[in-house]
Amino acid sequence: MIELLEGFEHDVVAIKARGVLSSDDYQQKLVPEIESKLKDHSTIKLWYEFSDQFEGISVETLWDDAKLGLFHLTDFSRVAIISDSEWITNMAKLLACMAPCPVQIFSKEHLPQALHWLTEADTV
């Protein structure tokens, strides 16, 4: 399940993943939120937080994730990934190597640093 998070700057799509992510999560929540933000901004930032209750992602959702990346390849200016899970961190490091924008991975104890890094992109 994807939960849209509030309290972030207008150009930030902020989500928290828990349970098993499904194709519906992407199609009904994430994609519309991204496309809505892109109506007002040429690029956006992504806060992608993984809950301790995150269990994984369905095979069909992996395809949705790949399509999302292709269609919005240059729409992200920064991506902050927040997780305490070693396997998610390792996966994120691998994917960060292929991303066309800066990607940083933070543990949950470093949420303030993650937020600062994500929002400082406007001044860099």
JSON list of C-alpha atoms in Angstrom, two decimals:
[
{"chain": "A", "resi": 1, "resn": "MET", "atom": "CA", "xyz": [0.00, 0.00, 0.00]},
{"chain": "A", "resi": 2, "resn": "ILE", "atom": "CA", "xyz": [1.17, 3.52, -0.78]},
{"chain": "A", "resi": 3, "resn": "GLU", "atom": "CA", "xyz": [0.25, 6.33, 1.57]},
{"chain": "A", "resi": 4, "resn": "LEU", "atom": "CA", "xyz": [0.57, 9.90, 0.29]},
{"chain": "A", "resi": 5, "resn": "LEU", "atom": "CA", "xyz": [2.25, 12.02, 2.95]},
{"chain": "A", "resi": 6, "resn": "GLU", "atom": "CA", "xyz": [1.38, 15.63, 3.70]},
{"chain": "A", "resi": 7, "resn": "GLY", "atom": "CA", "xyz": [3.43, 18.52, 5.04]},
{"chain": "A", "resi": 8, "resn": "PHE", "atom": "CA", "xyz": [6.05, 18.71, 2.30]},
{"chain": "A", "resi": 9, "resn": "GLU", "atom": "CA", "xyz": [6.82, 21.51, -0.14]},
{"chain": "A", "resi": 10, "resn": "HIS", "atom": "CA", "xyz": [4.54, 21.78, -3.17]},
{"chain": "A", "resi": 11, "resn": "ASP", "atom": "CA", "xyz": [7.11, 20.30, -5.55]},
{"chain": "A", "resi": 12, "resn": "VAL", "atom": "CA", "xyz": [7.60, 17.13, -3.46]},
{"chain": "A", "resi": 13, "resn": "VAL", "atom": "CA", "xyz": [5.76, 13.86, -3.96]},
{"chain": "A", "resi": 14, "resn": "ALA", "atom": "CA", "xyz": [6.03, 12.15, -0.59]},
{"chain": "A", "resi": 15, "resn": "ILE", "atom": "CA", "xyz": [4.97, 8.55, -0.10]},
{"chain": "A", "resi": 16, "resn": "LYS", "atom": "CA", "xyz": [5.26, 5.81, 2.49]},
{"chain": "A", "resi": 17, "resn": "ALA", "atom": "CA", "xyz": [5.20, 2.18, 1.38]},
{"chain": "A", "resi": 18, "resn": "ARG", "atom": "CA", "xyz": [3.89, -0.58, 3.62]},
{"chain": "A", "resi": 19, "resn": "GLY", "atom": "CA", "xyz": [2.61, -4.10, 3.08]},
{"chain": "A", "resi": 20, "resn": "VAL", "atom": "CA", "xyz": [2.82, -5.30, -0.52]},
{"chain": "A", "resi": 21, "resn": "LEU", "atom": "CA", "xyz": [2.77, -2.63, -3.22]},
{"chain": "A", "resi": 22, "resn": "SER", "atom": "CA", "xyz": [0.27, -3.32, -5.97]},
{"chain": "A", "resi": 23, "resn": "SER", "atom": "CA", "xyz": [-0.31, -2.02, -9.46]},
{"chain": "A", "resi": 24, "resn": "ASP", "atom": "CA", "xyz": [-3.38, -0.18, -8.13]},
{"chain": "A", "resi": 25, "resn": "ASP", "atom": "CA", "xyz": [-1.15, 1.72, -5.70]},
{"chain": "A", "resi": 26, "resn": "TYR", "atom": "CA", "xyz": [0.84, 3.07, -8.62]},
{"chain": "A", "resi": 27, "resn": "GLN", "atom": "CA", "xyz": [-2.09, 3.69, -10.97]},
{"chain": "A", "resi": 28, "resn": "GLN", "atom": "CA", "xyz": [-4.51, 5.19, -8.43]},
{"chain": "A", "resi": 29, "resn": "LYS", "atom": "CA", "xyz": [-2.17, 7.08, -6.10]},
{"chain": "A", "resi": 30, "resn": "LEU", "atom": "CA", "xyz": [1.44, 7.56, -7.21]},
{"chain": "A", "resi": 31, "resn": "VAL", "atom": "CA", "xyz": [1.04, 8.32, -10.93]},
{"chain": "A", "resi": 32, "resn": "PRO", "atom": "CA", "xyz": [-1.82, 10.83, -10.45]},
{"chain": "A", "resi": 33, "resn": "GLU", "atom": "CA", "xyz": [0.14, 12.59, -7.68]},
{"chain": "A", "resi": 34, "resn": "ILE", "atom": "CA", "xyz": [3.24, 12.85, -9.88]},
{"chain": "A", "resi": 35, "resn": "GLU", "atom": "CA", "xyz": [1.27, 14.10, -12.86]},
{"chain": "A", "resi": 36, "resn": "SER", "atom": "CA", "xyz": [-0.59, 16.63, -10.71]},
{"chain": "A", "resi": 37, "resn": "LYS", "atom": "CA", "xyz": [2.69, 18.08, -9.38]},
{"chain": "A", "resi": 38, "resn": "LEU", "atom": "CA", "xyz": [4.15, 18.23, -12.88]},
{"chain": "A", "resi": 39, "resn": "LYS", "atom": "CA", "xyz": [1.34, 20.53, -13.98]},
{"chain": "A", "resi": 40, "resn": "ASP", "atom": "CA", "xyz": [2.88, 23.24, -11.77]},
{"chain": "A", "resi": 41, "resn": "HIS", "atom": "CA", "xyz": [6.59, 22.29, -11.81]},
{"chain": "A", "resi": 42, "resn": "SER", "atom": "CA", "xyz": [9.04, 21.36, -14.55]},
{"chain": "A", "resi": 43, "resn": "THR", "atom": "CA", "xyz": [10.73, 18.91, -12.15]},
{"chain": "A", "resi": 44, "resn": "ILE", "atom": "CA", "xyz": [9.69, 17.45, -8.84]},
{"chain": "A", "resi": 45, "resn": "LYS", "atom": "CA", "xyz": [11.34, 15.74, -5.88]},
{"chain": "A", "resi": 46, "resn": "LEU", "atom": "CA", "xyz": [10.45, 12.34, -4.48]},
{"chain": "A", "resi": 47, "resn": "TRP", "atom": "CA", "xyz": [10.41, 11.33, -0.81]},
{"chain": "A", "resi": 48, "resn": "TYR", "atom": "CA", "xyz": [10.10, 7.52, -0.80]},
{"chain": "A", "resi": 49, "resn": "GLU", "atom": "CA", "xyz": [9.82, 6.16, 2.73]},
{"chain": "A", "resi": 50, "resn": "PHE", "atom": "CA", "xyz": [9.61, 2.47, 3.49]},
{"chain": "A", "resi": 51, "resn": "SER", "atom": "CA", "xyz": [7.65, 1.48, 6.60]},
{"chain": "A", "resi": 52, "resn": "ASP", "atom": "CA", "xyz": [8.85, -1.31, 8.87]},
{"chain": "A", "resi": 53, "resn": "GLN", "atom": "CA", "xyz": [5.72, -3.11, 7.66]},
{"chain": "A", "resi": 54, "resn": "PHE", "atom": "CA", "xyz": [6.88, -3.05, 4.01]},
{"chain": "A", "resi": 55, "resn": "GLU", "atom": "CA", "xyz": [6.73, -6.60, 2.67]},
{"chain": "A", "resi": 56, "resn": "GLY", "atom": "CA", "xyz": [7.57, -6.25, -0.99]},
{"chain": "A", "resi": 57, "resn": "ILE", "atom": "CA", "xyz": [6.28, -5.46, -4.43]},
{"chain": "A", "resi": 58, "resn": "SER", "atom": "CA", "xyz": [4.19, -7.56, -6.79]},
{"chain": "A", "resi": 59, "resn": "VAL", "atom": "CA", "xyz": [5.62, -8.62, -10.15]},
{"chain": "A", "resi": 60, "resn": "GLU", "atom": "CA", "xyz": [3.08, -6.52, -12.03]},
{"chain": "A", "resi": 61, "resn": "THR", "atom": "CA", "xyz": [4.08, -3.52, -9.93]},
{"chain": "A", "resi": 62, "resn": "LEU", "atom": "CA", "xyz": [7.73, -3.99, -10.91]},
{"chain": "A", "resi": 63, "resn": "TRP", "atom": "CA", "xyz": [6.58, -3.44, -14.48]},
{"chain": "A", "resi": 64, "resn": "ASP", "atom": "CA", "xyz": [4.60, -0.35, -13.42]},
{"chain": "A", "resi": 65, "resn": "ASP", "atom": "CA", "xyz": [7.69, 0.96, -11.64]},
{"chain": "A", "resi": 66, "resn": "ALA", "atom": "CA", "xyz": [9.81, 0.45, -14.75]},
{"chain": "A", "resi": 67, "resn": "LYS", "atom": "CA", "xyz": [7.22, 2.27, -16.91]},
{"chain": "A", "resi": 68, "resn": "LEU", "atom": "CA", "xyz": [7.02, 5.10, -14.38]},
{"chain": "A", "resi": 69, "resn": "GLY", "atom": "CA", "xyz": [10.79, 5.48, -14.54]},
{"chain": "A", "resi": 70, "resn": "LEU", "atom": "CA", "xyz": [10.80, 5.55, -18.34]},
{"chain": "A", "resi": 71, "resn": "PHE", "atom": "CA", "xyz": [7.92, 7.99, -18.73]},
{"chain": "A", "resi": 72, "resn": "HIS", "atom": "CA", "xyz": [9.20, 10.33, -16.02]},
{"chain": "A", "resi": 73, "resn": "LEU", "atom": "CA", "xyz": [12.93, 9.77, -16.47]},
{"chain": "A", "resi": 74, "resn": "THR", "atom": "CA", "xyz": [13.88, 13.45, -16.36]},
{"chain": "A", "resi": 75, "resn": "ASP", "atom": "CA", "xyz": [10.99, 14.74, -14.25]},
{"chain": "A", "resi": 76, "resn": "PHE", "atom": "CA", "xyz": [12.71, 14.17, -10.91]},
{"chain": "A", "resi": 77, "resn": "SER", "atom": "CA", "xyz": [15.38, 16.55, -9.64]},
{"chain": "A", "resi": 78, "resn": "ARG", "atom": "CA", "xyz": [16.13, 14.57, -6.45]},
{"chain": "A", "resi": 79, "resn": "VAL", "atom": "CA", "xyz": [15.01, 11.38, -4.79]},
{"chain": "A", "resi": 80, "resn": "ALA", "atom": "CA", "xyz": [15.33, 10.65, -1.07]},
{"chain": "A", "resi": 81, "resn": "ILE", "atom": "CA", "xyz": [14.83, 7.02, -0.05]},
{"chain": "A", "resi": 82, "resn": "ILE", "atom": "CA", "xyz": [14.26, 6.34, 3.62]},
{"chain": "A", "resi": 83, "resn": "SER", "atom": "CA", "xyz": [14.61, 2.83, 5.01]},
{"chain": "A", "resi": 84, "resn": "ASP", "atom": "CA", "xyz": [16.24, 0.86, 7.80]},
{"chain": "A", "resi": 85, "resn": "SER", "atom": "CA", "xyz": [16.08, -2.37, 5.80]},
{"chain": "A", "resi": 86, "resn": "GLU", "atom": "CA", "xyz": [19.40, -3.63, 4.47]},
{"chain": "A", "resi": 87, "resn": "TRP", "atom": "CA", "xyz": [17.87, -5.27, 1.39]},
{"chain": "A", "resi": 88, "resn": "ILE", "atom": "CA", "xyz": [15.93, -2.14, 0.45]},
{"chain": "A", "resi": 89, "resn": "THR", "atom": "CA", "xyz": [19.02, 0.01, 0.96]},
{"chain": "A", "resi": 90, "resn": "ASN", "atom": "CA", "xyz": [21.09, -2.30, -1.25]},
{"chain": "A", "resi": 91, "resn": "MET", "atom": "CA", "xyz": [18.41, -2.34, -3.95]},
{"chain": "A", "resi": 92, "resn": "ALA", "atom": "CA", "xyz": [18.15, 1.46, -3.78]},
{"chain": "A", "resi": 93, "resn": "LYS", "atom": "CA", "xyz": [21.92, 1.86, -4.14]},
{"chain": "A", "resi": 94, "resn": "LEU", "atom": "CA", "xyz": [21.84, -0.25, -7.29]},
{"chain": "A", "resi": 95, "resn": "LEU", "atom": "CA", "xyz": [18.92, 1.70, -8.76]},
{"chain": "A", "resi": 96, "resn": "ALA", "atom": "CA", "xyz": [20.54, 5.02, -7.79]},
{"chain": "A", "resi": 97, "resn": "CYS", "atom": "CA", "xyz": [23.45, 4.23, -10.11]},
{"chain": "A", "resi": 98, "resn": "MET", "atom": "CA", "xyz": [21.03, 4.23, -13.05]},
{"chain": "A", "resi": 99, "resn": "ALA", "atom": "CA", "xyz": [18.99, 7.29, -12.09]},
{"chain": "A", "resi": 100, "resn": "PRO", "atom": "CA", "xyz": [19.54, 10.51, -14.04]},
{"chain": "A", "resi": 101, "resn": "CYS", "atom": "CA", "xyz": [19.14, 12.59, -10.86]},
{"chain": "A", "resi": 102, "resn": "PRO", "atom": "CA", "xyz": [20.77, 12.59, -7.44]},
{"chain": "A", "resi": 103, "resn": "VAL", "atom": "CA", "xyz": [19.47, 9.83, -5.17]},
{"chain": "A", "resi": 104, "resn": "GLN", "atom": "CA", "xyz": [20.36, 9.53, -1.50]},
{"chain": "A", "resi": 105, "resn": "ILE", "atom": "CA", "xyz": [19.44, 6.78, 0.93]},
{"chain": "A", "resi": 106, "resn": "PHE", "atom": "CA", "xyz": [18.80, 7.66, 4.58]},
{"chain": "A", "resi": 107, "resn": "SER", "atom": "CA", "xyz": [18.00, 5.66, 7.68]},
{"chain": "A", "resi": 108, "resn": "LYS", "atom": "CA", "xyz": [14.93, 6.67, 9.65]},
{"chain": "A", "resi": 109, "resn": "GLU", "atom": "CA", "xyz": [17.06, 8.16, 12.40]},
{"chain": "A", "resi": 110, "resn": "HIS", "atom": "CA", "xyz": [18.28, 10.70, 9.82]},
{"chain": "A", "resi": 111, "resn": "LEU", "atom": "CA", "xyz": [14.87, 12.03, 8.71]},
{"chain": "A", "resi": 112, "resn": "PRO", "atom": "CA", "xyz": [15.85, 15.69, 9.37]},
{"chain": "A", "resi": 113, "resn": "GLN", "atom": "CA", "xyz": [18.98, 15.30, 7.23]},
{"chain": "A", "resi": 114, "resn": "ALA", "atom": "CA", "xyz": [16.95, 13.61, 4.50]},
{"chain": "A", "resi": 115, "resn": "LEU", "atom": "CA", "xyz": [14.46, 16.46, 4.44]},
{"chain": "A", "resi": 116, "resn": "HIS", "atom": "CA", "xyz": [17.23, 19.05, 4.41]},
{"chain": "A", "resi": 117, "resn": "TRP", "atom": "CA", "xyz": [19.00, 17.28, 1.53]},
{"chain": "A", "resi": 118, "resn": "LEU", "atom": "CA", "xyz": [15.79, 16.99, -0.46]},
{"chain": "A", "resi": 119, "resn": "THR", "atom": "CA", "xyz": [14.81, 20.62, -0.06]},
{"chain": "A", "resi": 120, "resn": "GLU", "atom": "CA", "xyz": [18.28, 22.11, -0.52]},
{"chain": "A", "resi": 121, "resn": "ALA", "atom": "CA", "xyz": [18.13, 21.14, -4.18]},
{"chain": "A", "resi": 122, "resn": "ASP", "atom": "CA", "xyz": [16.61, 24.54, -4.91]},
{"chain": "A", "resi": 123, "resn": "THR", "atom": "CA", "xyz": [19.84, 26.27, -3.93]},
{"chain": "A", "resi": 124, "resn": "VAL", "atom": "CA", "xyz": [22.32, 23.93, -5.60]}
]
